[in-house]
Coordinates of C-alpha atoms in Angstrom, one line a residue:
Chain E
M1 CA -146.6 71.4 -27.1
N2 CA -147.2 74.7 -28.9
W3 CA -146.3 73.1 -32.0
L4 CA -148.8 70.1 -31.4
A5 CA -151.6 72.8 -30.8
L6 CA -150.8 74.8 -34.0
R7 CA -150.7 71.5 -36.0
M8 CA -153.9 70.2 -34.8
L9 CA -155.4 73.9 -35.7
T10 CA -153.9 74.3 -38.9
G11 CA -154.1 70.8 -40.2
D12 CA -157.7 70.9 -41.3
R13 CA -157.3 73.8 -43.8
G14 CA -161.1 74.4 -44.2
K15 CA -161.9 74.6 -40.5
Y16 CA -158.9 76.7 -40.0
L17 CA -159.6 78.9 -42.6
S18 CA -163.4 79.2 -41.7
L19 CA -162.3 80.0 -38.3
I20 CA -160.2 83.0 -39.5
F21 CA -162.7 84.2 -41.8
S22 CA -165.5 84.4 -38.8
V23 CA -163.1 86.8 -37.0
T24 CA -162.2 88.5 -40.2
F25 CA -165.5 89.2 -41.1
A26 CA -166.5 90.4 -37.8
T27 CA -163.6 92.5 -37.3
L28 CA -164.2 94.2 -40.8
L29 CA -167.8 94.5 -40.0
M30 CA -167.4 96.1 -36.5
T31 CA -164.1 98.3 -37.4
Q32 CA -165.8 99.5 -40.4
Q33 CA -169.0 100.5 -38.9
V34 CA -167.4 101.9 -35.9
S35 CA -165.0 103.9 -38.0
I36 CA -168.0 105.1 -40.0
F37 CA -170.2 106.2 -37.2
M38 CA -167.3 108.1 -35.6
G39 CA -166.7 109.9 -38.8
I40 CA -170.2 110.9 -39.3
V41 CA -170.8 112.2 -35.9
K42 CA -167.7 114.0 -36.1
R43 CA -169.0 115.5 -39.6
S44 CA -171.9 117.1 -37.5
A45 CA -169.2 119.3 -35.6
S46 CA -166.6 119.6 -38.5
Q47 CA -167.4 123.3 -38.8
I48 CA -166.4 123.7 -35.2
I49 CA -163.0 121.6 -35.6
D50 CA -162.1 123.5 -39.0
M51 CA -162.3 127.0 -36.6
R52 CA -158.5 127.1 -35.7
D53 CA -158.3 130.8 -35.4
A54 CA -160.9 131.4 -32.5
D55 CA -160.8 129.4 -29.2
L56 CA -164.4 130.4 -27.8
W57 CA -167.7 130.0 -29.4
I58 CA -170.6 132.5 -28.0
M59 CA -174.1 132.0 -29.1
D60 CA -178.2 132.2 -27.8
N61 CA -178.2 130.6 -24.4
K62 CA -180.8 128.2 -25.9
V63 CA -178.5 126.7 -28.6
R64 CA -178.3 122.7 -28.6
F65 CA -176.0 122.3 -31.6
I66 CA -174.2 124.0 -34.3
D67 CA -176.8 123.9 -36.8
E68 CA -179.5 125.9 -34.7
A69 CA -178.4 129.2 -33.7
P70 CA -180.8 132.2 -33.7
Y71 CA -179.3 135.5 -34.7
L72 CA -177.9 138.1 -32.3
P73 CA -178.3 141.6 -32.1
P74 CA -175.2 143.6 -33.1
T75 CA -175.0 145.3 -29.6
D76 CA -173.9 141.6 -28.3
L77 CA -170.7 141.7 -30.0
Q78 CA -169.6 145.1 -28.3
R79 CA -170.7 143.3 -24.9
V80 CA -168.6 140.3 -25.6
R81 CA -165.9 142.7 -26.2
G82 CA -166.2 144.2 -23.1
V83 CA -165.9 141.3 -21.0
D84 CA -162.8 141.1 -18.6
G85 CA -160.5 138.2 -20.4
V86 CA -161.4 138.9 -24.0
Q87 CA -158.6 139.6 -25.9
W88 CA -160.8 140.1 -29.3
A89 CA -164.2 138.9 -30.4
V90 CA -165.5 139.0 -34.1
R91 CA -168.9 138.0 -35.7
F92 CA -169.7 134.9 -37.7
H93 CA -172.5 133.8 -39.7
K94 CA -173.5 130.4 -40.5
S95 CA -176.9 129.5 -42.5
N96 CA -178.1 127.4 -45.3
V97 CA -179.2 129.1 -48.7
N98 CA -179.9 128.3 -52.2
A99 CA -177.5 129.0 -54.8
R100 CA -178.5 129.1 -58.6
L101 CA -175.8 127.8 -61.1
E102 CA -175.1 129.0 -64.6
D103 CA -177.4 126.3 -66.2
G104 CA -180.4 127.1 -64.1
N105 CA -180.0 124.4 -61.6
F106 CA -179.7 125.1 -58.1
R107 CA -178.1 123.5 -55.1
T108 CA -178.5 124.2 -51.0
V109 CA -175.3 125.5 -49.7
L110 CA -173.8 126.0 -46.3
L111 CA -172.7 129.8 -46.1
M112 CA -170.0 130.9 -43.6
G113 CA -170.1 134.6 -43.2
L114 CA -166.4 135.7 -42.0
D115 CA -165.3 138.6 -40.0
D116 CA -164.7 141.1 -42.9
T117 CA -161.4 142.7 -41.5
T118 CA -159.8 139.8 -40.1
L119 CA -161.4 136.8 -42.1
V120 CA -161.3 134.6 -38.7
G121 CA -162.5 131.1 -39.8
A122 CA -161.5 131.4 -43.4
P123 CA -160.3 128.2 -44.9
R124 CA -156.4 127.4 -44.2
E125 CA -155.7 124.8 -47.1
M126 CA -156.5 126.1 -50.7
I127 CA -156.6 124.1 -53.7
A128 CA -157.1 126.5 -56.3
G129 CA -157.1 130.6 -55.8
N130 CA -156.2 132.5 -52.7
V131 CA -157.9 133.5 -49.5
A132 CA -157.1 137.1 -49.6
D133 CA -159.2 137.4 -53.0
L134 CA -162.0 136.7 -50.8
R135 CA -162.0 140.6 -50.3
R136 CA -162.8 141.4 -53.7
P137 CA -166.2 142.1 -54.8
D138 CA -168.9 139.1 -54.5
A139 CA -166.2 136.8 -53.9
V140 CA -166.9 133.3 -52.4
I141 CA -164.7 130.4 -51.9
I142 CA -166.1 126.8 -52.1
D143 CA -164.8 123.6 -50.5
K144 CA -163.6 120.7 -53.0
A145 CA -166.3 118.4 -52.4
G146 CA -169.0 121.2 -53.0
Y147 CA -167.2 122.3 -56.2
E148 CA -167.4 118.5 -57.5
Y149 CA -171.0 118.3 -56.4
M150 CA -172.0 121.8 -58.0
W151 CA -169.9 121.3 -61.2
P152 CA -169.6 117.5 -61.4
R153 CA -166.5 116.4 -63.5
Q154 CA -165.5 119.9 -64.3
P155 CA -161.9 121.2 -63.8
Y156 CA -161.5 124.1 -61.4
R157 CA -162.6 127.4 -63.0
I158 CA -161.7 130.6 -60.7
G159 CA -163.9 133.3 -61.6
R160 CA -166.9 131.4 -62.7
E161 CA -170.4 133.1 -61.6
F162 CA -173.5 132.0 -59.8
Q163 CA -176.3 133.4 -57.8
I164 CA -177.3 133.0 -54.2
L165 CA -181.0 134.7 -53.7
D166 CA -180.6 136.5 -56.7
R167 CA -177.4 138.2 -55.9
R168 CA -174.2 137.6 -57.8
A169 CA -171.3 135.3 -56.4
V170 CA -167.7 135.1 -57.9
L171 CA -165.9 132.0 -57.4
V172 CA -162.3 133.0 -56.2
G173 CA -161.0 129.9 -54.8
V174 CA -161.5 126.0 -53.8
C175 CA -160.3 124.9 -50.4
K176 CA -160.1 122.1 -48.2
A177 CA -162.7 121.8 -45.6
S178 CA -163.9 119.0 -43.3
A179 CA -167.2 117.5 -44.9
P180 CA -170.2 118.6 -43.0
F181 CA -173.0 116.1 -41.7
T182 CA -175.3 116.8 -44.4
T183 CA -172.6 116.9 -47.3
L184 CA -173.7 120.0 -48.4
P185 CA -171.3 122.3 -50.2
I186 CA -169.6 124.8 -47.9
L187 CA -169.4 128.7 -49.1
Y188 CA -167.0 130.9 -47.6
A189 CA -167.8 134.6 -47.8
R190 CA -167.1 138.0 -46.0
F191 CA -169.9 138.7 -43.5
S192 CA -171.1 141.9 -45.4
Q193 CA -171.3 139.7 -48.4
A194 CA -173.2 136.9 -46.2
E195 CA -175.7 139.7 -45.2
R196 CA -176.4 140.5 -48.8
Y197 CA -177.1 137.1 -49.4
Q198 CA -179.7 137.2 -46.2
A199 CA -181.8 140.2 -47.5
G200 CA -184.7 141.0 -45.4
Q201 CA -182.9 139.8 -42.2
R202 CA -182.1 142.5 -39.7
N203 CA -179.5 140.7 -37.7
V204 CA -177.4 137.5 -39.4
M205 CA -174.7 137.3 -36.9
N206 CA -175.5 134.1 -35.1
Y207 CA -172.0 133.6 -33.4
I208 CA -169.3 135.6 -32.1
L209 CA -165.9 134.0 -31.9
A210 CA -163.6 135.2 -29.5
K211 CA -160.2 134.7 -28.1
P212 CA -159.2 134.8 -24.5
E213 CA -156.4 137.2 -23.3
P214 CA -153.0 135.2 -23.1
G215 CA -152.6 133.2 -20.0
R216 CA -156.3 133.4 -19.2
D217 CA -158.3 130.2 -18.5
P218 CA -160.9 129.8 -21.4
L219 CA -163.2 128.3 -18.9
E220 CA -163.0 131.1 -16.7
V221 CA -163.5 133.5 -19.7
C222 CA -166.4 131.8 -20.8
R223 CA -168.2 132.1 -17.2
N224 CA -167.4 135.8 -17.4
I225 CA -169.0 136.2 -20.6
E226 CA -172.1 134.3 -19.6
Q227 CA -172.5 136.5 -16.4
R228 CA -172.0 139.7 -18.0
T229 CA -174.1 139.1 -21.2
G230 CA -176.6 136.2 -20.5
L231 CA -175.2 134.5 -23.8
M232 CA -174.0 131.0 -23.9
A233 CA -170.2 130.9 -24.1
L234 CA -168.3 127.8 -24.9
T235 CA -164.7 126.7 -25.8
Q236 CA -164.2 124.9 -28.9
D237 CA -163.8 121.6 -27.3
G238 CA -167.2 122.2 -25.2
F239 CA -169.1 123.2 -28.2
F240 CA -167.7 120.0 -30.2
W241 CA -169.2 117.8 -27.5
K242 CA -172.2 119.7 -27.0
T243 CA -173.0 118.9 -30.8
I244 CA -172.1 115.6 -30.6
D245 CA -174.1 114.7 -27.5
Y246 CA -177.2 116.3 -29.4
F247 CA -176.6 114.0 -32.4
L248 CA -176.1 111.1 -30.0
G249 CA -178.9 111.8 -27.9
S250 CA -181.5 113.1 -30.6
T251 CA -181.0 111.1 -33.7
G252 CA -181.3 107.3 -34.4
I253 CA -177.7 107.2 -35.8
P254 CA -176.2 105.6 -32.6
I255 CA -179.0 102.9 -32.3
N256 CA -178.8 101.9 -35.9
F257 CA -175.0 101.9 -36.2
G258 CA -174.9 100.3 -32.4
I259 CA -177.3 97.4 -34.0
T260 CA -175.2 96.7 -36.8
I261 CA -172.0 96.7 -34.6
A262 CA -173.8 94.4 -32.4
L263 CA -174.7 92.0 -35.3
G264 CA -171.0 91.9 -36.1
F265 CA -169.9 90.9 -32.6
I266 CA -172.9 88.6 -32.5
V267 CA -171.7 87.1 -35.9
G268 CA -168.4 86.7 -34.9
V269 CA -169.2 85.0 -31.5
A270 CA -171.9 82.6 -33.2
V271 CA -169.7 81.8 -36.2
A272 CA -166.2 81.6 -34.6
G273 CA -167.4 80.1 -31.5
Q274 CA -169.4 77.2 -33.2
T275 CA -166.8 76.4 -35.7
F276 CA -164.3 76.6 -32.9
Y277 CA -166.4 74.4 -30.5
L278 CA -167.1 72.0 -33.2
F279 CA -163.3 71.8 -34.0
T280 CA -163.0 70.9 -30.3
L281 CA -165.6 68.5 -30.3
E282 CA -164.2 66.6 -33.2
N283 CA -160.8 66.4 -31.4
L284 CA -162.2 65.3 -28.0
K285 CA -160.9 61.9 -28.6
Q286 CA -157.4 63.2 -29.4
F287 CA -157.7 65.5 -26.3
G288 CA -158.7 62.5 -24.3
A289 CA -155.6 60.6 -25.5
L290 CA -153.4 63.6 -24.9
K291 CA -155.0 63.3 -21.3
A292 CA -154.4 59.8 -20.8
M293 CA -150.9 59.8 -22.1
G294 CA -150.1 62.5 -19.3
V295 CA -151.0 65.9 -20.5
T296 CA -152.3 68.2 -17.7
N297 CA -155.3 70.4 -18.0
L298 CA -153.0 73.5 -17.6
R299 CA -151.1 72.4 -20.6
L300 CA -154.6 71.9 -22.3
I301 CA -155.9 75.2 -21.5
G302 CA -152.4 76.5 -22.9
M303 CA -153.0 74.4 -26.1
I304 CA -156.9 75.7 -26.7
L305 CA -155.8 79.4 -25.8
L306 CA -153.0 79.5 -28.1
Q307 CA -155.1 78.0 -30.8
A308 CA -157.9 80.7 -30.2
T309 CA -155.3 83.3 -30.0
V310 CA -153.8 82.4 -33.3
V311 CA -157.4 82.6 -34.9
G312 CA -158.1 85.8 -33.1
V313 CA -155.0 87.6 -34.0
T314 CA -154.8 86.4 -37.7
G315 CA -158.5 87.4 -38.2
Y316 CA -158.1 90.5 -36.3
A317 CA -155.1 91.5 -38.4
L318 CA -156.9 90.4 -41.6
G319 CA -160.1 92.4 -40.7
L320 CA -158.0 95.6 -40.0
G321 CA -156.2 95.3 -42.9
M322 CA -159.3 94.9 -45.2
T323 CA -161.0 97.7 -43.0
A324 CA -157.7 100.1 -44.1
A325 CA -158.1 98.9 -47.6
F326 CA -161.9 99.9 -47.6
F327 CA -161.0 103.4 -46.5
T328 CA -158.4 104.0 -48.6
Y329 CA -160.6 103.1 -51.4
T330 CA -163.4 105.0 -50.5
N331 CA -161.2 108.1 -49.6
R332 CA -160.6 108.6 -53.5
I333 CA -164.4 109.2 -53.7
T334 CA -165.0 113.1 -52.9
H335 CA -168.2 112.3 -50.9
L336 CA -166.8 109.6 -49.1
A337 CA -163.5 111.1 -48.3
G338 CA -162.8 112.3 -44.7
L339 CA -163.7 108.6 -43.1
H340 CA -161.2 106.7 -41.8
M341 CA -160.3 103.8 -39.6
T342 CA -159.6 105.4 -36.2
W343 CA -157.4 103.8 -33.4
L344 CA -160.3 103.9 -31.2
A345 CA -162.4 102.1 -33.2
A346 CA -159.3 99.5 -33.9
G347 CA -158.6 99.4 -30.3
G348 CA -162.5 98.8 -29.3
V349 CA -162.8 96.2 -31.7
G350 CA -159.6 94.5 -30.6
V351 CA -161.3 94.2 -27.2
A352 CA -164.4 92.8 -28.8
V353 CA -162.3 90.2 -30.6
L354 CA -160.8 89.6 -27.4
L355 CA -164.0 88.7 -25.9
I356 CA -164.9 86.9 -28.7
I357 CA -162.0 84.6 -28.6
L358 CA -162.5 84.2 -24.7
I359 CA -166.1 82.9 -25.1
T360 CA -165.3 80.9 -27.5
S361 CA -162.3 79.4 -25.8
I362 CA -164.2 78.9 -22.7
V363 CA -167.0 77.1 -24.0
S364 CA -164.6 74.9 -25.7
L365 CA -162.4 74.2 -22.7
R366 CA -165.1 73.4 -20.6
K367 CA -165.8 70.5 -22.8
V368 CA -162.4 69.6 -22.7
L369 CA -161.7 69.9 -18.7
V370 CA -164.5 68.0 -17.8
L371 CA -163.4 65.3 -20.3
E372 CA -162.6 62.2 -18.5
P373 CA -159.2 60.6 -20.0
A374 CA -161.0 57.0 -19.7
V375 CA -163.1 58.1 -22.7
V376 CA -160.2 56.7 -24.6
F377 CA -161.4 53.2 -23.8
R378 CA -164.7 53.6 -25.1
G379 CA -164.7 52.2 -28.4
Chain Z
M1 CA -164.5 35.1 -3.6
S2 CA -160.6 34.7 -4.6
T3 CA -157.9 33.6 -2.6
I4 CA -154.5 35.1 -3.1
L5 CA -151.9 32.6 -3.1
T6 CA -149.0 34.3 -4.1
D7 CA -147.0 37.0 -5.9
I8 CA -144.6 39.9 -4.2
E9 CA -143.0 41.0 -7.7
S10 CA -146.4 42.2 -9.3
A11 CA -146.3 45.3 -11.6
V12 CA -149.9 45.5 -10.8
S13 CA -151.6 44.4 -7.7
C14 CA -155.3 45.2 -7.2
R15 CA -157.0 44.4 -3.7
D16 CA -160.6 44.3 -3.2
V17 CA -161.0 46.9 -5.8
V18 CA -164.9 48.1 -5.9
K19 CA -166.1 50.4 -8.5
E20 CA -169.4 52.1 -8.4
F21 CA -170.9 54.7 -10.7
G22 CA -173.8 57.0 -10.1
Q23 CA -176.0 57.0 -7.2
G24 CA -179.4 56.2 -5.5
D25 CA -181.6 54.4 -8.1
T26 CA -178.8 54.9 -10.9
R27 CA -175.9 53.3 -8.9
T28 CA -174.3 50.8 -10.8
V29 CA -171.6 48.5 -9.6
A30 CA -169.1 47.9 -12.6
L31 CA -166.2 46.0 -10.0
S32 CA -166.9 44.1 -6.8
G33 CA -164.2 43.4 -5.2
V34 CA -161.7 42.5 -7.8
N35 CA -158.0 41.0 -6.7
V36 CA -155.5 41.0 -9.5
D37 CA -151.6 40.4 -9.7
I38 CA -149.8 41.2 -13.1
R39 CA -146.3 40.5 -13.3
P40 CA -143.9 42.2 -15.4
G41 CA -142.3 40.3 -18.3
R42 CA -145.7 38.8 -19.3
M43 CA -148.5 39.3 -21.7
T44 CA -151.6 39.3 -19.6
L45 CA -155.2 39.0 -21.5
L46 CA -158.1 40.6 -19.6
V47 CA -161.1 38.6 -21.3
G48 CA -164.9 38.7 -20.9
P49 CA -168.0 39.4 -22.1
S50 CA -169.0 43.1 -22.8
G51 CA -169.8 45.0 -19.5
C52 CA -168.0 42.6 -17.2
G53 CA -165.9 45.6 -16.0
K54 CA -162.6 44.9 -17.9
T55 CA -162.4 48.3 -19.3
T56 CA -163.3 49.7 -16.0
L57 CA -160.5 47.5 -14.7
I58 CA -157.7 48.6 -16.8
S59 CA -159.0 52.2 -16.8
I60 CA -158.2 51.9 -13.0
I61 CA -154.9 50.3 -13.3
A62 CA -153.9 53.1 -16.0
G63 CA -154.7 55.7 -13.3
L64 CA -157.5 57.1 -15.4
L65 CA -160.4 56.4 -13.2
N66 CA -160.1 56.2 -9.3
S67 CA -161.7 53.2 -7.4
T68 CA -164.5 53.3 -5.1
S69 CA -162.5 51.3 -2.6
G70 CA -160.0 49.0 -2.3
T71 CA -155.9 49.2 -3.4
V72 CA -154.6 49.5 -6.7
N73 CA -150.7 49.2 -6.6
V74 CA -148.9 49.9 -9.8
L75 CA -145.2 49.6 -10.2
G76 CA -144.9 49.9 -6.5
R77 CA -146.9 52.7 -6.2
D78 CA -150.3 53.0 -4.5
L79 CA -152.4 54.9 -7.2
S80 CA -155.3 56.0 -4.5
R81 CA -152.5 57.8 -2.4
M82 CA -151.5 60.1 -5.3
S83 CA -152.9 63.4 -6.2
G84 CA -154.4 64.0 -9.6
S85 CA -151.1 65.9 -10.8
E86 CA -149.0 63.0 -9.7
L87 CA -151.3 60.7 -11.6
V88 CA -150.7 62.6 -14.5
R89 CA -146.7 62.5 -14.2
F90 CA -147.0 58.8 -13.3
R91 CA -149.1 58.0 -16.6
Q92 CA -146.9 60.1 -18.6
K93 CA -143.6 58.4 -17.7
N94 CA -144.4 54.8 -16.7
I95 CA -147.6 53.7 -19.0
G96 CA -148.1 53.4 -22.6
F97 CA -151.7 53.3 -24.1
V98 CA -152.7 51.5 -27.2
F99 CA -156.2 52.1 -28.2
Q100 CA -159.1 50.4 -29.9
Q101 CA -159.5 53.1 -32.3
Y102 CA -155.9 54.3 -32.6
N103 CA -156.6 57.7 -31.4
L104 CA -153.5 59.1 -33.8
L105 CA -153.9 62.7 -34.4
P106 CA -154.8 63.1 -38.0
T107 CA -152.9 66.3 -38.8
L108 CA -149.6 64.5 -37.7
T109 CA -147.4 62.2 -39.5
A110 CA -146.9 58.9 -38.2
A111 CA -143.4 59.7 -36.8
E112 CA -145.1 62.9 -35.3
N113 CA -147.8 60.7 -33.9
A114 CA -145.3 58.2 -32.2
A115 CA -143.1 61.0 -30.9
I116 CA -146.0 62.5 -29.0
P117 CA -145.2 60.9 -25.6
L118 CA -141.6 61.8 -25.6
I119 CA -142.6 65.7 -26.6
I120 CA -145.4 65.5 -23.6
G121 CA -142.3 64.6 -21.6
G122 CA -140.3 67.4 -22.5
T123 CA -137.7 66.1 -25.6
P124 CA -137.1 68.5 -27.9
R125 CA -139.3 67.8 -31.2
R126 CA -136.7 66.8 -33.6
K127 CA -135.2 64.4 -31.2
A128 CA -138.3 63.0 -30.3
V129 CA -139.3 62.4 -33.9
A130 CA -135.9 60.8 -34.6
T131 CA -136.5 58.4 -31.7
A132 CA -140.0 57.7 -32.8
S133 CA -138.7 56.9 -36.4
E134 CA -136.4 54.3 -35.3
L135 CA -139.0 52.6 -33.5
L136 CA -141.5 53.1 -36.3
A137 CA -138.7 50.8 -38.5
A138 CA -138.8 48.3 -35.9
V139 CA -142.4 47.7 -36.5
G140 CA -142.0 47.9 -40.0
L141 CA -143.3 51.2 -41.2
E142 CA -139.7 52.7 -42.2
K143 CA -141.0 53.7 -45.5
R144 CA -144.3 55.4 -44.2
L145 CA -142.5 57.8 -41.6
N146 CA -144.3 60.9 -43.3
A147 CA -147.3 59.3 -44.1
F148 CA -150.7 60.7 -42.3
P149 CA -153.1 58.4 -40.4
S150 CA -155.6 58.9 -43.3
Q151 CA -152.9 57.4 -45.6
L152 CA -152.4 54.1 -43.7
S153 CA -154.2 51.1 -43.3
G154 CA -155.9 50.2 -40.1
G155 CA -152.9 47.5 -39.3
Q156 CA -150.6 50.2 -40.0
Q157 CA -152.2 52.6 -37.8
Q158 CA -152.3 50.3 -35.1
R159 CA -148.5 49.6 -35.6
V160 CA -148.0 53.5 -35.4
A161 CA -150.1 53.5 -31.8
I162 CA -147.7 50.7 -30.7
A163 CA -144.8 52.8 -31.5
R164 CA -146.3 55.5 -29.6
A165 CA -147.1 53.6 -26.7
L166 CA -143.6 52.3 -26.6
V167 CA -141.3 55.3 -27.5
H168 CA -141.0 56.6 -23.9
E169 CA -140.2 53.3 -22.7
P170 CA -143.1 52.7 -20.2
R171 CA -143.0 49.9 -17.8
L172 CA -146.5 49.3 -18.3
L173 CA -148.3 49.1 -21.4
V174 CA -152.2 49.0 -21.7
C175 CA -153.7 47.9 -24.8
D176 CA -157.5 48.3 -25.3
E177 CA -159.0 45.7 -27.9
P178 CA -155.7 46.3 -30.1
T179 CA -157.0 43.8 -32.6
A180 CA -160.7 44.6 -32.7
A181 CA -160.6 47.0 -35.6
L182 CA -158.7 44.6 -37.6
D183 CA -159.1 41.7 -40.0
A184 CA -157.6 38.5 -38.5
Q185 CA -154.1 38.7 -40.2
S186 CA -153.6 42.2 -39.4
G187 CA -154.8 41.3 -35.8
R188 CA -152.1 38.5 -35.7
T189 CA -149.4 40.8 -37.0
V190 CA -150.2 43.2 -34.2
M191 CA -150.1 40.7 -31.5
E192 CA -146.9 39.3 -32.8
L193 CA -145.5 42.4 -32.9
L194 CA -146.6 43.3 -29.2
K195 CA -144.9 40.1 -28.1
R196 CA -141.7 40.8 -30.0
V197 CA -141.2 44.6 -29.4
A198 CA -143.4 45.3 -26.0
L199 CA -142.8 42.3 -24.2
Q200 CA -139.5 42.9 -22.2
A201 CA -138.5 41.4 -18.5
D202 CA -139.3 44.8 -16.7
R203 CA -142.6 45.5 -18.8
A204 CA -146.0 44.3 -17.9
V205 CA -148.3 44.0 -21.2
I206 CA -152.2 44.2 -20.2
I207 CA -154.2 43.5 -23.1
V208 CA -158.0 43.9 -22.8
T209 CA -159.8 41.9 -25.6
H210 CA -162.8 39.6 -26.6
D211 CA -161.2 38.4 -29.6
S212 CA -160.5 34.6 -28.9
R213 CA -158.3 34.4 -31.9
V214 CA -155.6 36.1 -30.0
F215 CA -155.7 34.0 -26.7
G216 CA -152.9 32.0 -27.6
F217 CA -150.6 34.9 -27.3
G218 CA -151.4 35.7 -23.5
D219 CA -148.9 34.3 -20.8
Q220 CA -151.7 34.8 -18.5
I221 CA -155.5 35.3 -19.1
I222 CA -157.7 36.8 -16.6
H223 CA -161.5 36.1 -17.2
M224 CA -164.0 38.5 -15.9
D225 CA -167.6 38.3 -15.6
D226 CA -170.0 40.9 -13.7
G227 CA -167.5 42.9 -12.2
V228 CA -165.6 39.8 -10.7
V229 CA -162.5 38.0 -11.7
T230 CA -163.9 34.3 -12.5
Q231 CA -160.7 32.7 -13.4
V232 CA -157.0 33.1 -14.0
E233 CA -155.2 31.1 -16.6
T234 CA -151.4 30.6 -17.0
T235 CA -150.6 29.5 -20.4
R236 CA -147.6 27.3 -21.5
N237 CA -145.8 30.6 -22.4
T238 CA -144.8 31.2 -18.7
A239 CA -143.2 29.2 -16.2
A240 CA -144.8 30.9 -13.5
A241 CA -147.5 29.2 -11.2
P242 CA -151.1 30.3 -11.3
L243 CA -151.6 33.4 -9.3
Y244 CA -154.9 32.5 -8.1
E245 CA -157.1 29.6 -7.2
V246 CA -160.5 30.8 -8.3
S247 CA -163.9 29.7 -6.1
H248 CA -167.2 30.8 -6.3
D249 CA -169.2 31.2 -3.5

């Protein structure tokens, strides 16, 4: 009977393809939007993810997310270093500054000031140049996307100079870094260098990066720091989610993406459901004939579920494939790079497609199950 | 009122069968006390004007509808005592159907369509199609085995439907207006085919029709009107005595 179900389904190529297309389109729309949403939200905390050297972030206790941290007095660094369980602690600066290029154009950049001695937070993967060169006078390293944004279609040229707030900056390297939410170029410099770029500011340390002693519970060390200093101390994971939560709760991003994802689901249900329902309606006489000839309701349920499953699995697979192809292509474009189809998105959309198929099947099944086989005798 | 005279070897035996549809103001009586006996080895025509209850009667005989009251005995089984699943199995094994609109699956070939009852019964597909192909050859469609219904004429489609109805060798064949959608020649061919291929000593054939041109093919003609059997004729085709004398109150 499975054979019969499949022949009924695939016999009318037009309807079969439109069924597949509706599920494919819904899958593509939902997977792509969910993946982009997850990627963009993740970008809001990309600097936290990229910080692989330190486990703890210490900041003013009113901070809501990474881009909103007031400067701390230098004494806070000493106080944190004195807390029980802290192995080491270093200063860290993060701000937006204007860079003026050789041709007079200027760009806003994200400046990351790293501890002069340890360079904690320095990029791990260099495309050109060397991290150690960051110790040279006026040295800065820029991320790949930032370089292409500041000097479009130009080869990587180490040693090129530009200005940050009228002070000299010398490019010593190009690195890989996760794209920030604002897609601004990321500049890495020594903390002392960053201080010079922030002329007039008394304090420029807005974060303290720390590591707990081996074997110590990071959460316990955070509690110790908060009790002793009155500052906010978070693990990397905790700060990541605090920042994500801020963007989810305080911006229109989730609502707008949610609307698109919901539309994808509704389109999927509406188009697939309607086409499958019409397909069933057109075959109602045949289903009636099969019932008259001795096909049980259970077998009919099996046939319709098989048809729906084939449509769902094929459409879902095609939709995922198209989404993967989309991201493969867009990852070649620098400012779109870093957005991927995630397993979570694929899994979530799989559940949504399952729901589409179930809703579609139930509507069609109802029609077939209540069908009196005697209908076949009505001309 | 009908008086039952004889018949102990009936393939189908209906006693005081009543069928009502709806309730209250919408209640409609489709059959009001029908008594019918149909013997195997005969072609029985069920005739009458539209709305007289003949479709309802064959639906009940075929186990597709339940009667409101009365007993329906088919091939020795009381249908009213059978559960829904028993009825489905009974139909699948014992009854063949020929429909007015053929009801062939448009996406299957003639041979595949004719094989459906065997496939439903669990016969492997290849074997079922092979058996169906032999039967299609018997009805003159050996060259159209792989044709789809849309590629066949109305008469040819009905021949496929007949092959489908007979492929699992049922003991009761129920045909609903098998010639209604056909021209006179095709209709005649179909009836001859039913007579030649379908009719066997242990198989009863019931044909609902209002096509008077085919009345001559019947061994027994049951006339119905307004939900009751008004007359039972036995034609020259059978040696059996009339089953009923019909009187009207």
